[in-house]
Every structure is written in structure tokens, then in C-alpha cells.
mmCIF file of C-alpha atoms and ligand atoms in Angstrom:
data_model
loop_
_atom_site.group_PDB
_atom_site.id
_atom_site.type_symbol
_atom_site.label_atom_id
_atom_site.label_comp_id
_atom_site.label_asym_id
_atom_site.label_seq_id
_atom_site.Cartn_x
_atom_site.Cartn_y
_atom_site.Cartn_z
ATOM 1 C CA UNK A 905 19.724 0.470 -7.338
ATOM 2 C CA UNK A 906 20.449 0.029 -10.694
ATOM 3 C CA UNK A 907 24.260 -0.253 -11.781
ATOM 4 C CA UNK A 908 23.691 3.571 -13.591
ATOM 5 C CA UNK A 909 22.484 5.064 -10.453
ATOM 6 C CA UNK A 910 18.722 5.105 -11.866
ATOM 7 C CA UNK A 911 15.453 3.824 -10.129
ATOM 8 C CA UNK A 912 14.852 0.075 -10.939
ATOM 9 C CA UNK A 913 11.298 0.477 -11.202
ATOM 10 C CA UNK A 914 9.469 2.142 -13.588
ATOM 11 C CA UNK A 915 5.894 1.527 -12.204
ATOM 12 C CA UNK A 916 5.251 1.294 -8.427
ATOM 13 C CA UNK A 917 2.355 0.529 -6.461
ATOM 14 C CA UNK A 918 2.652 1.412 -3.073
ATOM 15 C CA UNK A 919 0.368 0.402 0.101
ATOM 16 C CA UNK A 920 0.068 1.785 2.906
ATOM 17 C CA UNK A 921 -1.968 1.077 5.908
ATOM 18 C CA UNK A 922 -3.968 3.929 7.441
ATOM 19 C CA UNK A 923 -2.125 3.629 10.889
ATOM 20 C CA UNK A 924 0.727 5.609 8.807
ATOM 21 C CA UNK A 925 -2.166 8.533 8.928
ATOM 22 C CA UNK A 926 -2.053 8.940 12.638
ATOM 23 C CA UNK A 927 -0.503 8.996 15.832
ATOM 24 C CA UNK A 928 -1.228 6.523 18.319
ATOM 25 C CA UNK A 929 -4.141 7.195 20.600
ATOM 26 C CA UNK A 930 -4.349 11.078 18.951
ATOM 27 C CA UNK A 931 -6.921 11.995 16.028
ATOM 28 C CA UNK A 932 -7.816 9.806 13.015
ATOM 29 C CA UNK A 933 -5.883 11.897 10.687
ATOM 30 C CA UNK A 934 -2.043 13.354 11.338
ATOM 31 C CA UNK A 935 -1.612 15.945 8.414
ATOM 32 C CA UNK A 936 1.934 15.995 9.008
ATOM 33 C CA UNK A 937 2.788 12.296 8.210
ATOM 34 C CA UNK A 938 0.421 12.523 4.930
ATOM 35 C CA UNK A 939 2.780 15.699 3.887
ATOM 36 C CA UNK A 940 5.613 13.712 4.917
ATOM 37 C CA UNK A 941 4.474 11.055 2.476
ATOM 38 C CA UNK A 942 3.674 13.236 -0.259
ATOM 39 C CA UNK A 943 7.225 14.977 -0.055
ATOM 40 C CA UNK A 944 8.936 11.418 -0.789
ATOM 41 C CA UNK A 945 6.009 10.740 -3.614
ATOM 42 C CA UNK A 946 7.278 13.667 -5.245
ATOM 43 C CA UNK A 947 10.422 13.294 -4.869
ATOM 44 C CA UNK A 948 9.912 9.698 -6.759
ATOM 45 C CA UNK A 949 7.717 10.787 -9.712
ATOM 46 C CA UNK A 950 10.028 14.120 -10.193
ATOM 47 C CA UNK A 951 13.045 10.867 -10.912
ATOM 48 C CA UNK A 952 10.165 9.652 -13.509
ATOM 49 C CA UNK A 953 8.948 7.019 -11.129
ATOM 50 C CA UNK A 954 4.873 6.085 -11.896
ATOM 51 C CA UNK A 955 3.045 5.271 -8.653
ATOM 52 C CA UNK A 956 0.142 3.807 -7.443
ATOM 53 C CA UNK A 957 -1.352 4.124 -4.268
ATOM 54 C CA UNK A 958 -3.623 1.851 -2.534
ATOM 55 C CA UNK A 959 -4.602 3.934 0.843
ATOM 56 C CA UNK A 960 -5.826 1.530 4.119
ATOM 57 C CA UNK A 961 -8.604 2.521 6.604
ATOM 58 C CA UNK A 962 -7.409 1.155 10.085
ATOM 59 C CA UNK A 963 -6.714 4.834 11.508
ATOM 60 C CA UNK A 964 -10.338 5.240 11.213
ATOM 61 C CA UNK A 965 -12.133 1.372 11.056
ATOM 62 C CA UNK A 966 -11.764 -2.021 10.275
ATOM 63 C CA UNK A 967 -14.318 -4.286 9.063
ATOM 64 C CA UNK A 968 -12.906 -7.075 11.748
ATOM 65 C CA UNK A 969 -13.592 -4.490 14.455
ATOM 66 C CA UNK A 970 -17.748 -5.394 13.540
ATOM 67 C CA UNK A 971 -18.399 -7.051 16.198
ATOM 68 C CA UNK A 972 -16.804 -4.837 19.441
ATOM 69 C CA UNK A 973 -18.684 -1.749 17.458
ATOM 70 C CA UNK A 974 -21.698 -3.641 17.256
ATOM 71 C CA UNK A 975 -22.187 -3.225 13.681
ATOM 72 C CA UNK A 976 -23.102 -5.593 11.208
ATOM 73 C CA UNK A 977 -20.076 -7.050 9.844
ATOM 74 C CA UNK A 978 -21.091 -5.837 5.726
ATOM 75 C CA UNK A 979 -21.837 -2.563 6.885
ATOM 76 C CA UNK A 980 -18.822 -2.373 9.060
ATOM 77 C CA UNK A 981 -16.276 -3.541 5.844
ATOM 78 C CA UNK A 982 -18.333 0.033 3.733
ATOM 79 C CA UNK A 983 -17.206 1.654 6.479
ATOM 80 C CA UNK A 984 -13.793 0.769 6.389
ATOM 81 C CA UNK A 985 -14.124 1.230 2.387
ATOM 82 C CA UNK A 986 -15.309 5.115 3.113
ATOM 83 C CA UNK A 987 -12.533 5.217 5.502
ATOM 84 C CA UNK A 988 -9.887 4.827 2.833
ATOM 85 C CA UNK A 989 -11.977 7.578 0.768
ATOM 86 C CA UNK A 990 -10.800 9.771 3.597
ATOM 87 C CA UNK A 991 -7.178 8.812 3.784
ATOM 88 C CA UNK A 992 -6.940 9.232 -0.294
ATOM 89 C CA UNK A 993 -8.813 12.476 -0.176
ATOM 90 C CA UNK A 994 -6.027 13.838 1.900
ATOM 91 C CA UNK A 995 -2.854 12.236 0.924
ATOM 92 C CA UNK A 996 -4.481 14.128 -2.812
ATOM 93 C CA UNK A 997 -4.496 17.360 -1.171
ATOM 94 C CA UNK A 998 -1.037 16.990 0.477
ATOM 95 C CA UNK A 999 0.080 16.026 -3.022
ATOM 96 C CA UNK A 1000 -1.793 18.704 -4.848
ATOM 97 C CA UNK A 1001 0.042 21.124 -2.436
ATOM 98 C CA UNK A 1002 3.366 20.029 -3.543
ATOM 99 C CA UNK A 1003 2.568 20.725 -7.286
ATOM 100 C CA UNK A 1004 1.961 16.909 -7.836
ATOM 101 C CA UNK A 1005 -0.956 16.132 -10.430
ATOM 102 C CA UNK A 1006 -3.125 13.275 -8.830
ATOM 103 C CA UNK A 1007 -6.072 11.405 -9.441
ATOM 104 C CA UNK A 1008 -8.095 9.840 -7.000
ATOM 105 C CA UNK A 1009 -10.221 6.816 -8.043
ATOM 106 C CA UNK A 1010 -12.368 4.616 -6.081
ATOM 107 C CA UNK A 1011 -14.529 1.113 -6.669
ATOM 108 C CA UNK A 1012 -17.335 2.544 -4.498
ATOM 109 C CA UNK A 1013 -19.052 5.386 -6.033
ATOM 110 C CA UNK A 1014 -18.490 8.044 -4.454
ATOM 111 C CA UNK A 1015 -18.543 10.382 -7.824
ATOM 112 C CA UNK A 1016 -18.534 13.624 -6.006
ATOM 113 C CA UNK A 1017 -15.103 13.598 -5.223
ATOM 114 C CA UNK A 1018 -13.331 10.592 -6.866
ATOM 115 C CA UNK A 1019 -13.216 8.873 -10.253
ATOM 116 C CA UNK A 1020 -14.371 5.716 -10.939
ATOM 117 C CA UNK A 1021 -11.773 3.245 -11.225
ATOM 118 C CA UNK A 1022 -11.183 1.939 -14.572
ATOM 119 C CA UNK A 1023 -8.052 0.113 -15.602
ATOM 120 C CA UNK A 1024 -6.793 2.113 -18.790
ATOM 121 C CA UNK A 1025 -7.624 5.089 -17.628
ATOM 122 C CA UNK A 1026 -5.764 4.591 -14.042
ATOM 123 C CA UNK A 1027 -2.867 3.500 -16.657
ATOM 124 C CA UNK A 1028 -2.942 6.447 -18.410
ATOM 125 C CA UNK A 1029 -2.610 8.681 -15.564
ATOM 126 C CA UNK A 1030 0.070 6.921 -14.587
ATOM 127 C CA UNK A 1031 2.044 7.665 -17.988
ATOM 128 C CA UNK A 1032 1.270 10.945 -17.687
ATOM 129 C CA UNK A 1033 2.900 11.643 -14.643
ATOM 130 C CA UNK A 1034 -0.081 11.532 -11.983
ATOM 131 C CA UNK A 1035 0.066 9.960 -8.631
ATOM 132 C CA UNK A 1036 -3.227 7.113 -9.003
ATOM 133 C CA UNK A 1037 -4.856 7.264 -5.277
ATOM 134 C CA UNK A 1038 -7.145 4.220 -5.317
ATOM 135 C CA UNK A 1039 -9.414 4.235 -2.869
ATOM 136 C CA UNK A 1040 -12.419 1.981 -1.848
ATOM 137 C CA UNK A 1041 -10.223 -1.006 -1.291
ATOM 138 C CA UNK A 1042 -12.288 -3.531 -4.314
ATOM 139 C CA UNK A 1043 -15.385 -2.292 -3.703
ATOM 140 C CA UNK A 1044 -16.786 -5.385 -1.824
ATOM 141 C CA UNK A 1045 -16.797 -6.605 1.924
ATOM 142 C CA UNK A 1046 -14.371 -9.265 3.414
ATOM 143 C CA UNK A 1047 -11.579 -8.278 1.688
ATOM 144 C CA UNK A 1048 -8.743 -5.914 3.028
ATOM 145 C CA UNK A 1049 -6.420 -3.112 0.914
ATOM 146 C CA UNK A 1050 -3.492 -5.601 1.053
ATOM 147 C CA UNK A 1051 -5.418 -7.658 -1.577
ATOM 148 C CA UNK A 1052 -6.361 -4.460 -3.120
ATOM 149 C CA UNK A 1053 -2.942 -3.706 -3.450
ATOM 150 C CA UNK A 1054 -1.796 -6.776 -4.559
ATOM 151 C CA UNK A 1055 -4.846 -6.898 -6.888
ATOM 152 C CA UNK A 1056 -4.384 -3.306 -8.768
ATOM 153 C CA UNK A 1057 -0.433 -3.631 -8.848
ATOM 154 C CA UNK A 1058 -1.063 -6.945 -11.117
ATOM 155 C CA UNK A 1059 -3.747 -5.137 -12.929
ATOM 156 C CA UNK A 1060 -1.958 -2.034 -13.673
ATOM 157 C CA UNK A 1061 0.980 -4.071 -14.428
ATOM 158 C CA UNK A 1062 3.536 -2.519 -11.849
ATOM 159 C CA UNK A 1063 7.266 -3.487 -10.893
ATOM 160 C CA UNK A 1064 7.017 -4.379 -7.374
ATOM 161 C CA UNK A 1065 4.676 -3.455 -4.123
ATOM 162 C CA UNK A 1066 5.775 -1.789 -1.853
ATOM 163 C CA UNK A 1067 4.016 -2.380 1.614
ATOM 164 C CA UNK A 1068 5.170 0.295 4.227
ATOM 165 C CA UNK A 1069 3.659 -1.083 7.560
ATOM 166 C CA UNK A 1070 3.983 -0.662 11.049
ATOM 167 C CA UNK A 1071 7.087 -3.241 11.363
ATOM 168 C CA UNK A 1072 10.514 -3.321 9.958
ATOM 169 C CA UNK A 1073 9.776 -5.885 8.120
ATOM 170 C CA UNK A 1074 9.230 -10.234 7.555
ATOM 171 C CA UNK A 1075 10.837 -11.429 10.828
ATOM 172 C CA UNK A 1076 11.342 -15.296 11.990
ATOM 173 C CA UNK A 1077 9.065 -15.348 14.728
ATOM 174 C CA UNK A 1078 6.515 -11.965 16.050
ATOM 175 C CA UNK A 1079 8.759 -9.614 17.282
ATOM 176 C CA UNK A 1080 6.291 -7.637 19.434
ATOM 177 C CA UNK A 1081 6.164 -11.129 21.572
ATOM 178 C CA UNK A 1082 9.584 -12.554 20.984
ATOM 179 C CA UNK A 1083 12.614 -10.479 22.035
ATOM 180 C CA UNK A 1084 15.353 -12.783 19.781
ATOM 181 C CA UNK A 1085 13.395 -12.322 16.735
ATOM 182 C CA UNK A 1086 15.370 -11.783 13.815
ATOM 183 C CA UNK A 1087 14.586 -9.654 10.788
ATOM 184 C CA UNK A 1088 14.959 -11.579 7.452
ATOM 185 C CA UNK A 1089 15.688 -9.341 4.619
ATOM 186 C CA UNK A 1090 15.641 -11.311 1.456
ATOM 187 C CA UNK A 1091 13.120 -14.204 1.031
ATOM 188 C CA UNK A 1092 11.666 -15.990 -1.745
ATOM 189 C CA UNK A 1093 7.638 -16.708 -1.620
ATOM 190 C CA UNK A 1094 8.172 -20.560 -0.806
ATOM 191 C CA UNK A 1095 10.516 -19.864 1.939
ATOM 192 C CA UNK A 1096 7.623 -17.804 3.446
ATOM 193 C CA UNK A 1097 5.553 -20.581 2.882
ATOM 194 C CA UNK A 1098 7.722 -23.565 4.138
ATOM 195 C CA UNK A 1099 8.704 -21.413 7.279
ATOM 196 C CA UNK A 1100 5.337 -20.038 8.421
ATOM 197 C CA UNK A 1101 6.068 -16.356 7.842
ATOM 198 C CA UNK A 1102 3.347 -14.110 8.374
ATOM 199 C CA UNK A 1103 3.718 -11.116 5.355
ATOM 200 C CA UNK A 1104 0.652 -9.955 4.625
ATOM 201 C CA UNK A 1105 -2.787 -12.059 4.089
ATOM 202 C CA UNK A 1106 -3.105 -15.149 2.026
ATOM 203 C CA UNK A 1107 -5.237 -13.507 -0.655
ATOM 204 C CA UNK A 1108 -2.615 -10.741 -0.742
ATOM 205 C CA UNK A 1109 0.130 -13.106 -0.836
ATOM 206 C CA UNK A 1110 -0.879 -15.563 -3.573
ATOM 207 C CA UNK A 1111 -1.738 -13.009 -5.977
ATOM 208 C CA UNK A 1112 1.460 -11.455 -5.971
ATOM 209 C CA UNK A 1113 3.643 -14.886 -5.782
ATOM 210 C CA UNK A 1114 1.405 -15.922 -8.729
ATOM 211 C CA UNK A 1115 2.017 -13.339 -10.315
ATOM 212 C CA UNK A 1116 5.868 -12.907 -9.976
ATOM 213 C CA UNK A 1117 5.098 -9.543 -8.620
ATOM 214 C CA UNK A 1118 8.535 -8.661 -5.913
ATOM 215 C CA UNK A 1119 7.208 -7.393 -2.440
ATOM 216 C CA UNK A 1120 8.939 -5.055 -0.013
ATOM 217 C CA UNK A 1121 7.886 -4.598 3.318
ATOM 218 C CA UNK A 1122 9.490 -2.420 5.158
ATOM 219 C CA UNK A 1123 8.120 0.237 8.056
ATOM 220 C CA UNK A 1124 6.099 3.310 7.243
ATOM 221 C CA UNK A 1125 8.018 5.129 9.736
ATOM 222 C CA UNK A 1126 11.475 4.335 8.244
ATOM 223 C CA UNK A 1127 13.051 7.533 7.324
ATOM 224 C CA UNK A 1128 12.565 7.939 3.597
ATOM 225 C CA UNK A 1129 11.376 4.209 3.061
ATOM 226 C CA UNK A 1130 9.428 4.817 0.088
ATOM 227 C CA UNK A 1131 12.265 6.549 -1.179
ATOM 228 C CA UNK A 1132 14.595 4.075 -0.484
ATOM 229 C CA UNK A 1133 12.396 1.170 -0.947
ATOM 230 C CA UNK A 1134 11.325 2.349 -4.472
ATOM 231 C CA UNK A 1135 15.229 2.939 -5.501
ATOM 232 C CA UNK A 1136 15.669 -0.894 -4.393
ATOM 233 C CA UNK A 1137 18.191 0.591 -1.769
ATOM 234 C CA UNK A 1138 18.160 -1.991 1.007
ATOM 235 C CA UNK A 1139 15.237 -1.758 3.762
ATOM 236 C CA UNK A 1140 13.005 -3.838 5.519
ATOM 237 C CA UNK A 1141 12.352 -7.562 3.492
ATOM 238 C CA UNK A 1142 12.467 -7.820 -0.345
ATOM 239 C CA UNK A 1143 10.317 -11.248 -1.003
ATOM 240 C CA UNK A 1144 10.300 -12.821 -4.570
ATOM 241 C CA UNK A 1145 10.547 -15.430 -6.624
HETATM 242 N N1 LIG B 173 -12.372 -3.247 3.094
HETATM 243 C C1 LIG B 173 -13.275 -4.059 2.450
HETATM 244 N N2 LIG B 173 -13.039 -4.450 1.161
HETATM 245 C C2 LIG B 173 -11.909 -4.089 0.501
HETATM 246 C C3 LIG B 173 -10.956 -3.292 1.181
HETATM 247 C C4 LIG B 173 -11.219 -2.866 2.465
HETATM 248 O O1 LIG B 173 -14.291 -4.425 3.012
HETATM 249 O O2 LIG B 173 -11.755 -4.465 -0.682
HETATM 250 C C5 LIG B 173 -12.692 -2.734 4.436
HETATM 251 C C6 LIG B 173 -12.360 -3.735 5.541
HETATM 252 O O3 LIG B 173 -13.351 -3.600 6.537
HETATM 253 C C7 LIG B 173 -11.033 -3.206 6.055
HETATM 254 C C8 LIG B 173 -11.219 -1.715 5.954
HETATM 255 O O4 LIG B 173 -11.913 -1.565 4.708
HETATM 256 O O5 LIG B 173 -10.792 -3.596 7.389
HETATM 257 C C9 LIG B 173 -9.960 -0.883 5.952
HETATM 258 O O6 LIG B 173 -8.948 -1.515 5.205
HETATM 259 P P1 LIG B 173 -7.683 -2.243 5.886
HETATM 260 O O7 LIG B 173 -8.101 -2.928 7.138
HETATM 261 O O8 LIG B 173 -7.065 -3.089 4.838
HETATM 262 O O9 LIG B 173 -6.782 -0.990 6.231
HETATM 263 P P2 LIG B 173 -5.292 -0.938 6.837
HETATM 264 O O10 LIG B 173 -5.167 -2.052 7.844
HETATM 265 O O11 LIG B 173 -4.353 -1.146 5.714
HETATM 266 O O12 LIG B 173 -5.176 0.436 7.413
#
């Protein structure tokens, strides 16, 4: 937090990945976490804050999951594109039903219910006030929405990513297999690089430390993480240069 109590970030782009849709083992979509979501997303752009969101698809499919489905691996990755469509379509609603303005665009077309994306005009939403839902991941196979993210937060020219996931945050070793794991909550990107550290993918990664563009991870479950996260109140790992 800034030193006058404001937000340090003016424009935001936020990921998260579709397991922060549902509950384990229940159905695809869990309307109560999306409201839950949208309540802290308007809580941020009634403070002025201009977000970005970049919606996952793993509550529904993953492209990776191809071969267990028995689906070819291209039509498997549309899939998990039309999955995010899904996600973004609600997180809209629960938005829309908090008095938020949003716009939902996507790189697959999909014109019935979604813009197309295109950069100036996602930008100008933005400075009006709208929450940007992009949806579609790029728009082509073999990639995941953590390179989206990382992608459309350089493009749209935002402050930081933040990347609400199902851990706490960067830790020194997996923490779901080692019990002594420690959480690390400031790193710079070459530190994750000389020490291993697994943050998000590579493609992901490198755009955003080539970019100078500050990362915080934290967990989507965290009680007001975006919140917190976007206010640059201390949670999960803050990675940068
Ligand atoms: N996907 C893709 N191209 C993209 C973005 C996503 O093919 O540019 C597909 C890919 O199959 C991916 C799926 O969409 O597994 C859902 O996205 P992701 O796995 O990143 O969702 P998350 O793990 O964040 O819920």
C-alpha cells in the first residue's frame, strides 16, 4: 500500500484458474465463489482500480487431459478455450448483478455472446470503468491462460498480475509432497530461475520478467486476496525484478 493509503496499481490484470469456479469433486461451476469474486472486483474498481481478467478452463477441461479423454489433442485445447467462454460468461453475470459494467471479449469467435478482442478497445473499457473478461485464452492450441495472462497484461499495459491459484504461493520445494516446505514471499525473476522455482509456465514467466511486469501469486481461496493482493497488502509471493 501506498504511503497515502491509496491502491498502488492503477491497472490490474488478474488470472485466475477455473478450479477457483468449483468445488472439488462437485459441479463444474460453484456460483457462490464467482459472486464471491465479483464482490472483491467491485469492491476494487469502486477504489478506481481498472481490471482485467483472464478466466482459466480446468474446472471444466484441459487441453493436457487429450489423451485420458481420448480426444485429439487440437480439439481438446478448443475445448478448453470454450471452457473459459463459460467461466467469463458467468463471472459477467455475477458482476452485472452487482451493478458492475463488464465486457466480455474473446480470441475465438464466439460473437453471439462476447466481443472480439481488440487491444484499444479492451483499453478503453478499461478507462471507462468496465471489468475486461477475456476469454478464449489466445485463440490457438498449446498454449495455457497463464500465457494469456501474462500476454494481455503486457498488451494492455497493466501494473502487475495477479495470479490467484490453488497454493499460497512460490514455495522452496512442492509443498503438497514436502512437509518442511517453506513459503517465499518476495523473489526476484532470477532467483526463480537460479533456484528452480516452479511459478507458473515458462512462456508465462518470460513474458512477464521481460517485460518488467511484478507477479503475485497468492491462493484463490485466501480471504479477500484480490483485495489484498491488488492494494499490495502482503499475501502469497510478490516476484519482480
Ligand atoms: N487453451 C489453449 N490456448 C490458450 C489458452 C487455453 O489451447 O491460449 C486451452 C488449453 O487446453 C488449456 C485450457 O484451454 O488447458 C484451459 O486453460 P488452462 O488450463 O490454462 O486453465 P486453468 O488451469 O487456469 O484453469
Amino acid at each position: 500500500m501506498s504511503s497515502d493509503g491509496a491502491a498502488p496499481y492503477r491497472r490490474l490484470l488478474l488470472k485466475v484458474s477455473g478450479e477457483g469456479f468449483a468445488r472439488k469433486g462437485e459441479a463444474a461451476l460453484d456460483l457462490d465463489r464467482v459472486k464471491e469474486l465479483a464482490s472483491q472486483l467491485h469492491h476494487l474498481t469502486s477504489e478506481g482500480v481498472q481490471i482485467a481478467c483472464v478466466i482459466g478452463g480446468g474446472n471444466i477441461l484441459r487441453g493436457a487431459q487429450s489423451s485420458e479423454l481420448g480426444i485429439n489433442r487440437t480439439t481438446a485445447d478448443y475445448m478448453g478455450m470454450l471452457a473459459t467462454v463459460v467461466n467469463g460468461l458467468a463471472l459477467s453475470d455475477a458482476l452485472e448483478g452487482e451493478g458492475v459494467q463488464t465486457r466480455v471479449m474473446s480470441a475465438i469467435d464466439v460473437d453471439k455472446v462476447c466481443e472480439p478482442f481488440i487491444r484499444r478497445r479492451a483499453i478503453r473499457h478499461l478507462e471507462k470503468g468496465r471489468v475486461v473478461i477475456l476469454v478464449g485464452g489466445l485463440g490457438i492450441p498449446y498454449f495455457t491462460t497463464d500465457s494469456t495472462a501474462a500476454q494481455r497484461a503486457v498488451e494492455l499495459e497493466c501494473d502487475a498480475l495477479l495470479k490467484a491459484t490453488m497454493v499460497d504461493g512460490v514455495y522452496d520445494k512442492d509443498p503438497n509432497k514436502e512437509e518442511d516446505a517453506v513459503l517465499l514471499p518476495d523473489l526476484t525473476f532470477d532467483e526463480v530461475i537460479a533456484r528452480r522455482l516452479r511459478v507458473m509456465d515458462q512462456t508465462a514467466f518470460t513474458l512477464c520478467r521481460e517485460n518488467n511486469l511484478p507477479l503475485i501469486v497468492f491462493h484463490l481461496a485466501a480471504e479477500n486476496g484480490v483485495v489484498k493482493a491488488a492494494r499490495g497488502e502482503s499475501i502469497g509471493t510478490f516476484v519482480h525484478n
